[in-house]
Coordinates of N, CA, C and O in Angstrom, one line a residue:
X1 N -107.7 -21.2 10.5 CA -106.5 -21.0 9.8 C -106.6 -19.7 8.9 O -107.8 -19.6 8.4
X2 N -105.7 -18.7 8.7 CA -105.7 -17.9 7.8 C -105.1 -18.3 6.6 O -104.2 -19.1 6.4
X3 N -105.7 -17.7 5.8 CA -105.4 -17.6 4.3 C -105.3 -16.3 3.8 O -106.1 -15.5 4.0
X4 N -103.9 -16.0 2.8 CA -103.6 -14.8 2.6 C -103.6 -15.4 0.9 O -103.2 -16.5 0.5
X5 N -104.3 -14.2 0.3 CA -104.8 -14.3 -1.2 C -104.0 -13.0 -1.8 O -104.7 -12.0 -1.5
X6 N -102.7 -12.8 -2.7 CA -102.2 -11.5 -3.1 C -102.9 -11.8 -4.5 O -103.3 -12.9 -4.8
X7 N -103.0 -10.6 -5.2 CA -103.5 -9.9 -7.0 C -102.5 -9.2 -6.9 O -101.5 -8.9 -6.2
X8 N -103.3 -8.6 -8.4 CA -102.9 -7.2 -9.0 C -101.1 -7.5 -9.7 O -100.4 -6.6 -10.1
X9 N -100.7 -8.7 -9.5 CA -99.4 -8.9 -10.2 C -99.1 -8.8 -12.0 O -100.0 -8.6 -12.8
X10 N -98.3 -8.8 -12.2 CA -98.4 -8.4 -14.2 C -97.1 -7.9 -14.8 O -96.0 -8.0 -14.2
X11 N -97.2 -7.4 -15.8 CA -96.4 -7.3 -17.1 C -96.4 -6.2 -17.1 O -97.0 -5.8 -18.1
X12 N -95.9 -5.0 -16.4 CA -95.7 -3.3 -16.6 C -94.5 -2.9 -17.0 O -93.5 -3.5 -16.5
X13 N -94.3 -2.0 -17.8 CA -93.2 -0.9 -18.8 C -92.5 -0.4 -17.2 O -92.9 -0.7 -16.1
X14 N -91.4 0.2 -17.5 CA -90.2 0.4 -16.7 C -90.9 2.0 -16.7 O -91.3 2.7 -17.7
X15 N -91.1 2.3 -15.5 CA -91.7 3.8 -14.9 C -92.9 3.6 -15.1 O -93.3 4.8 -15.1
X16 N -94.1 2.6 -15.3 CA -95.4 2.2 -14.9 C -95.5 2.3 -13.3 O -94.7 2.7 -12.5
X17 N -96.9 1.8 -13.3 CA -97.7 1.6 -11.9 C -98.6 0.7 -12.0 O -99.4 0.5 -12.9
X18 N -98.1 -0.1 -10.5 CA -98.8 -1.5 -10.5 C -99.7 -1.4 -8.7 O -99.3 -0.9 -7.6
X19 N -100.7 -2.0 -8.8 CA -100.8 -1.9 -7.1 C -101.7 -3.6 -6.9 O -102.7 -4.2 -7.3
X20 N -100.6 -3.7 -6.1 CA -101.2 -5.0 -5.5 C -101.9 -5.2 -3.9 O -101.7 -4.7 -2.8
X21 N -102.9 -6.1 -4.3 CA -103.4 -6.2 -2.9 C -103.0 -7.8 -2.3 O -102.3 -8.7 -2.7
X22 N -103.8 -7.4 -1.3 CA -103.6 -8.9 -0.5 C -104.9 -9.2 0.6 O -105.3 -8.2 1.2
X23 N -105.4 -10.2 0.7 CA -106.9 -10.4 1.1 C -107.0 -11.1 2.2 O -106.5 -12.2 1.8
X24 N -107.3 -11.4 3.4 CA -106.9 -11.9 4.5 C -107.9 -12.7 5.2 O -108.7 -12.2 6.0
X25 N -108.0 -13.6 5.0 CA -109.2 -14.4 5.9 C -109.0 -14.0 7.3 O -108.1 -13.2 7.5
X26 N -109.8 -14.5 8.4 CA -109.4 -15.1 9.8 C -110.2 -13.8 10.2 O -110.7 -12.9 9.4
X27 N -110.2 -13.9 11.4 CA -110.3 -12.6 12.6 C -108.9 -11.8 13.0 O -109.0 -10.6 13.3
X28 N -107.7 -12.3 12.9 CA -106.5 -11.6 13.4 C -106.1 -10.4 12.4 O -104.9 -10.2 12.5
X29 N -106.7 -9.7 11.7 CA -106.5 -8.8 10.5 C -106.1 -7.7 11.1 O -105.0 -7.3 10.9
X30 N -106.8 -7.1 11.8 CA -106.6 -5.8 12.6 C -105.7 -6.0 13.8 O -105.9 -5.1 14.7
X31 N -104.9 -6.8 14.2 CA -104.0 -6.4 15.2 C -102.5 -7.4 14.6 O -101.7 -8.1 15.2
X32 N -102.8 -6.9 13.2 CA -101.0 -7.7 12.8 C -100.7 -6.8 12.7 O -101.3 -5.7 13.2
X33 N -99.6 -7.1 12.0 CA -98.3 -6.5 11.2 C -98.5 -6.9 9.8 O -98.4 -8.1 9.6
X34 N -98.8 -6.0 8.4 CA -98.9 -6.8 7.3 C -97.8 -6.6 6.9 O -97.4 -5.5 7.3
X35 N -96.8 -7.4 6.0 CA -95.5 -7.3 5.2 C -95.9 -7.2 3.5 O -97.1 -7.4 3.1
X36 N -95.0 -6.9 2.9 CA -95.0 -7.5 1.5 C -93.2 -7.9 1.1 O -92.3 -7.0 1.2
X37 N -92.9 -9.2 0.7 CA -91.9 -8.9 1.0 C -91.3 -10.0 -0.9 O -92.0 -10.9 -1.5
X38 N -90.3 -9.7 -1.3 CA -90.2 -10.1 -2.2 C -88.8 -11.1 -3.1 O -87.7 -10.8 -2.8
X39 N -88.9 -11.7 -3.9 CA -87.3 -13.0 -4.1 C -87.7 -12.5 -5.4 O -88.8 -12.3 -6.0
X40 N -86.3 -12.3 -5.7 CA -85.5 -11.8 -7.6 C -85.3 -13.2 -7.9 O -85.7 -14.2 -7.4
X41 N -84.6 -13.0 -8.8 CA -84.2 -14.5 -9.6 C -82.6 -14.1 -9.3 O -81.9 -13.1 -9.6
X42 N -82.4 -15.4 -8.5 CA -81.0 -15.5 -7.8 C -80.7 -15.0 -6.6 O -79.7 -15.4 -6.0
X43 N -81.6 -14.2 -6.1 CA -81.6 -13.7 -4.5 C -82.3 -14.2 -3.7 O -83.1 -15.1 -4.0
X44 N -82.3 -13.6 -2.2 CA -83.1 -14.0 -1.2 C -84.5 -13.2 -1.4 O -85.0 -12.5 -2.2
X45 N -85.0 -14.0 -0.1 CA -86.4 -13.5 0.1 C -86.0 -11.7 0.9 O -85.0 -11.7 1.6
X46 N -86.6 -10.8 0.6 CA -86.1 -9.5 1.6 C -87.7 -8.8 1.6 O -88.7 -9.2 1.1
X47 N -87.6 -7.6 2.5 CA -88.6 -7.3 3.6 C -88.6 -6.1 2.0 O -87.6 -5.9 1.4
X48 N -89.9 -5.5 1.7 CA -89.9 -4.2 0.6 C -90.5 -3.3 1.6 O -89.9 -2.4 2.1
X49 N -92.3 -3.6 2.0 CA -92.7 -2.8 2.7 C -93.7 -3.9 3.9 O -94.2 -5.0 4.0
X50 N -93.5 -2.3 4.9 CA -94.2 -3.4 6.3 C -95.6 -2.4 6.6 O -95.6 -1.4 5.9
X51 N -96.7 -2.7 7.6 CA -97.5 -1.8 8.1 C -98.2 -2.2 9.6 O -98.3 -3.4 9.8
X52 N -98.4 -1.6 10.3 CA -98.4 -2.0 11.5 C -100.3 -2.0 11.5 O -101.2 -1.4 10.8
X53 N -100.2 -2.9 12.6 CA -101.8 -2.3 13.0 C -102.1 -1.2 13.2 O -103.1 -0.6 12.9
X54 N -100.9 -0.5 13.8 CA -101.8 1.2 13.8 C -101.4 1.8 13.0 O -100.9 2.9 13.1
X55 N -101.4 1.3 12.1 CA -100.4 2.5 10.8 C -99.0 2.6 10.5 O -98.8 3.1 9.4
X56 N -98.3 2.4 11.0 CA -96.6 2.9 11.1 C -96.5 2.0 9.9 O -97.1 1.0 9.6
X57 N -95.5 2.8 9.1 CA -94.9 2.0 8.1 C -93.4 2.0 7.8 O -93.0 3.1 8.0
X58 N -92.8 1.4 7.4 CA -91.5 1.3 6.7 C -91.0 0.4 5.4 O -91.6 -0.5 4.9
X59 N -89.7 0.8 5.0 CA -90.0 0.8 3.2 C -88.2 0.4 3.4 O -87.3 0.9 4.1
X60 N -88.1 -0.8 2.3 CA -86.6 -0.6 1.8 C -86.0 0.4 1.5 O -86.7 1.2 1.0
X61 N -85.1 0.6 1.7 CA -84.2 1.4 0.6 C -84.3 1.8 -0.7 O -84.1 2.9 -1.3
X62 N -84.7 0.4 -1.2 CA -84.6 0.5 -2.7 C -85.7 0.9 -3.6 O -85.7 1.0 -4.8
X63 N -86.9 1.4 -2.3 CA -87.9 1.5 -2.8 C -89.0 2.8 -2.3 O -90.1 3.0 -2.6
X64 N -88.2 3.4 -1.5 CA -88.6 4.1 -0.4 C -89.1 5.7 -1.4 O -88.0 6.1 -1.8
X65 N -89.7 6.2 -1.7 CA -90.1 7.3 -2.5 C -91.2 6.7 -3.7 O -92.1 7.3 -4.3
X66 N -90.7 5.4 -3.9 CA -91.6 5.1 -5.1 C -93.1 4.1 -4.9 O -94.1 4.0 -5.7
X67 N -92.8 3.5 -3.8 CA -93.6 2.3 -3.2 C -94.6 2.9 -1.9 O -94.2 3.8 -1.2
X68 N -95.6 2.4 -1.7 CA -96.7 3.2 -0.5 C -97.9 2.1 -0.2 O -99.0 1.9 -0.7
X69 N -97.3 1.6 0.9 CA -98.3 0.1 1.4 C -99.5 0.8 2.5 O -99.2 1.7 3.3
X70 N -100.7 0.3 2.4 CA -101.3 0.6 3.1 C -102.3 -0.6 3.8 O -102.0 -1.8 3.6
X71 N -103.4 -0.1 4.5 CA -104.2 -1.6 4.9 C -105.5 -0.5 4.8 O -105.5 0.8 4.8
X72 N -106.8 -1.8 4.8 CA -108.1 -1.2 4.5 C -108.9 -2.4 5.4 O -109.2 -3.5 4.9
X73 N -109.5 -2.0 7.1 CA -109.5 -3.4 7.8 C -110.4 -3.5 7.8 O -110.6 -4.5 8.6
X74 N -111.4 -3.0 7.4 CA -113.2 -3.3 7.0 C -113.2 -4.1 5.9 O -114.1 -4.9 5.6
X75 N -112.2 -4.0 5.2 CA -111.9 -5.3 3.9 C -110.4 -6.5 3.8 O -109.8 -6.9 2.8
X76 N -110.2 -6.8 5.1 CA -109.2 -6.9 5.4 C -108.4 -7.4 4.1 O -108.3 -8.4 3.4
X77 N -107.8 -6.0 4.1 CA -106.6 -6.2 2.6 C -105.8 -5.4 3.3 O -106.0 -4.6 4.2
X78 N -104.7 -5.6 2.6 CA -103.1 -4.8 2.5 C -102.9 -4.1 1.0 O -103.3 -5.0 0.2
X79 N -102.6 -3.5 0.6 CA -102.1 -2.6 -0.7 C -101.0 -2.5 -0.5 O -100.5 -2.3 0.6
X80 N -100.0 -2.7 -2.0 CA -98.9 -2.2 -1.9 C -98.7 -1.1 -3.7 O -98.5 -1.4 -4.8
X81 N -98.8 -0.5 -3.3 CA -98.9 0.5 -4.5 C -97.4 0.9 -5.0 O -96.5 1.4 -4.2
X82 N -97.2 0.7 -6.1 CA -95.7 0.7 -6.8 C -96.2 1.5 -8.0 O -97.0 1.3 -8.9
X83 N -95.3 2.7 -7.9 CA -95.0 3.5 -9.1 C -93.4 3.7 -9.2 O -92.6 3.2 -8.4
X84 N -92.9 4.4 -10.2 CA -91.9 4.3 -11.3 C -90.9 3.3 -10.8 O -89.8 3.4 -10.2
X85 N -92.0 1.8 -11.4 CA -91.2 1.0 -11.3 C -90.0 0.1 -12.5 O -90.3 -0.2 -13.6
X86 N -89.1 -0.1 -12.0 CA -88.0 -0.4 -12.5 C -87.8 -1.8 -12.6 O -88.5 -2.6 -11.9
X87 N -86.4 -2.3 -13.9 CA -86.5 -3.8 -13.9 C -86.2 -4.5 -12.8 O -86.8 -5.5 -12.6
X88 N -85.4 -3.9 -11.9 CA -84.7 -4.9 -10.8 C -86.2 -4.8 -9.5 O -86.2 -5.5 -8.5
X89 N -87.0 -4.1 -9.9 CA -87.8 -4.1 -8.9 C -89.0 -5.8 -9.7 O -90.1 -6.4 -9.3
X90 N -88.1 -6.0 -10.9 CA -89.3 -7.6 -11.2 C -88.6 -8.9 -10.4 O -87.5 -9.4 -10.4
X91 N -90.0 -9.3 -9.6 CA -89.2 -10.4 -8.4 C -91.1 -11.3 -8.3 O -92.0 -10.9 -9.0
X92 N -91.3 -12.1 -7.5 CA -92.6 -13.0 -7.0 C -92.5 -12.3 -5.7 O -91.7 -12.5 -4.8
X93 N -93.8 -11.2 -5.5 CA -94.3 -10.6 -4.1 C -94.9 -11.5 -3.4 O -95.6 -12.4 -3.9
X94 N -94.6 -11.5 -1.8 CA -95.4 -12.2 -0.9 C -95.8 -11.2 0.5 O -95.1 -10.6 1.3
X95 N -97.2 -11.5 0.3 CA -98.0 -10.8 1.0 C -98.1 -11.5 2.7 O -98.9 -12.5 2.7
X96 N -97.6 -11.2 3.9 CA -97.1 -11.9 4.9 C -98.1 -11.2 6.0 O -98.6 -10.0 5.9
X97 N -98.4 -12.0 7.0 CA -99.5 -11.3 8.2 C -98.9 -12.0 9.4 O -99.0 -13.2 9.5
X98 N -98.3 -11.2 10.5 CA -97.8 -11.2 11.7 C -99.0 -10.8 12.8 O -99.8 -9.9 12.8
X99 N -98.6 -11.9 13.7 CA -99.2 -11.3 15.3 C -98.2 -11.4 16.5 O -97.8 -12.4 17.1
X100 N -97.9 -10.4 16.6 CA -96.9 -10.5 18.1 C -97.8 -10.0 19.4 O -98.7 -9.2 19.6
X101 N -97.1 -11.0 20.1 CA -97.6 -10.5 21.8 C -96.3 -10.3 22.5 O -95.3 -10.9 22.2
X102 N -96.5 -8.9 23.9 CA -95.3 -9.1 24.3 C -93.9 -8.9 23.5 O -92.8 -9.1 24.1
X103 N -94.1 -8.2 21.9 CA -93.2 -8.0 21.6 C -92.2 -9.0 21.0 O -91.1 -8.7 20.5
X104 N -92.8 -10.4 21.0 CA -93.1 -11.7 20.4 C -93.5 -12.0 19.4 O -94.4 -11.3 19.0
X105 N -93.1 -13.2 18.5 CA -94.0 -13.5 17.6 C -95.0 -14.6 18.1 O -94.6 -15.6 18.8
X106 N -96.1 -14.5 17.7 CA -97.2 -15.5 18.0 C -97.1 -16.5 17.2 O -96.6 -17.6 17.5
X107 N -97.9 -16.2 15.8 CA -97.7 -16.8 14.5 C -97.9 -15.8 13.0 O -98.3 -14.7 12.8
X108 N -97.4 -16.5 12.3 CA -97.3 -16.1 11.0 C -98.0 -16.5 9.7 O -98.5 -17.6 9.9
X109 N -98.1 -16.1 8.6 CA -98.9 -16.9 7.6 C -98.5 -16.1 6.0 O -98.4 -14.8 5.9
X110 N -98.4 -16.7 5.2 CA -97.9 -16.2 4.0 C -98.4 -16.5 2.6 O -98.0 -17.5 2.2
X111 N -98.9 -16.1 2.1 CA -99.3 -15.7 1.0 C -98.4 -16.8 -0.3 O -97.2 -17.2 -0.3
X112 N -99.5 -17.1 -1.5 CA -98.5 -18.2 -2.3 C -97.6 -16.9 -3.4 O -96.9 -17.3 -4.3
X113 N -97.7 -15.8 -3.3 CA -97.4 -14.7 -4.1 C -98.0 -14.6 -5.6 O -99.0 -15.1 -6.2
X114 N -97.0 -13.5 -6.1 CA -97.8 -12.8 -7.2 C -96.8 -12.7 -7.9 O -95.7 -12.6 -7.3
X115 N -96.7 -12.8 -9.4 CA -95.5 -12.4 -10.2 C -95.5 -10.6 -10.5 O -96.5 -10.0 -10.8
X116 N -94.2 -9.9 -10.3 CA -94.1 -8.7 -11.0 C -93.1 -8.9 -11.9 O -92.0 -9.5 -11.6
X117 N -93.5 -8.1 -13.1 CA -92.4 -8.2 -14.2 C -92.8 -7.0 -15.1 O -93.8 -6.6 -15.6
X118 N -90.8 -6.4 -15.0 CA -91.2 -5.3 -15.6 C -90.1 -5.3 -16.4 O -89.1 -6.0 -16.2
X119 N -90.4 -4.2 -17.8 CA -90.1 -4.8 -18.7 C -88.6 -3.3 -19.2 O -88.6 -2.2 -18.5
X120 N -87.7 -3.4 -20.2 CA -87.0 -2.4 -20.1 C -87.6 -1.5 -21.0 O -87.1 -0.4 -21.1

């Protein structure tokens, strides 16, 4: 079974920097998809940032210039690095790990998350 372990969550000023990781048991590390994806108080769950096994990345909207996810697969972690972050960007991150075959989903596994809270 995989187990996904997120940090680096906390209490940062409005235009701070926060960077969180996420820590991945198993063997399947190097040929996911890692996500980070995150729920406000009163909204859904939504996608912030994604990373592929070979690198490709993409970014909300809402976040796209300020946020920069990466992976490090000799340590199998994911980063999600947030600068000038804002209140509406305070929500519970979850750190998510995909394997597709075929263009398929195989399986999935998710992370118990991290709090971010940021302050005005």
């Amino acid at each position: 079974q995989v187990q996904l372990v997120e940090s680096g969550g906390g209490l940062v000023q409005a235009g701070g920097s926060l960077r969180l990781s996420c820590a991945a048991s198993g063997s399947s590390f190097s040929i996911s998809i890692m996500g980070w994806y995150r729920r406000a108080p009163g909204k859904q769950r939504e996608l912030v940032a994604r990373i592929t096994n070979g690198g490709s990345t993409d970014y909300a909207d809402s976040v796209k210039g300020r946020f920069t996810v990466s992976r490090d697969n000799a340590k199998n972690t994911v980063y999600l690095q947030m600068n000038s972050l804002k209140p509406e960007d305070t929500a519970v991150y979850y750190c998510n790990l995909r394997v597709e075959q075929y263009d398929a989903l195989r399986y999935e596994y998710w992370g118990q998350g991290t709090q971010v809270t940021v302050s005005s």
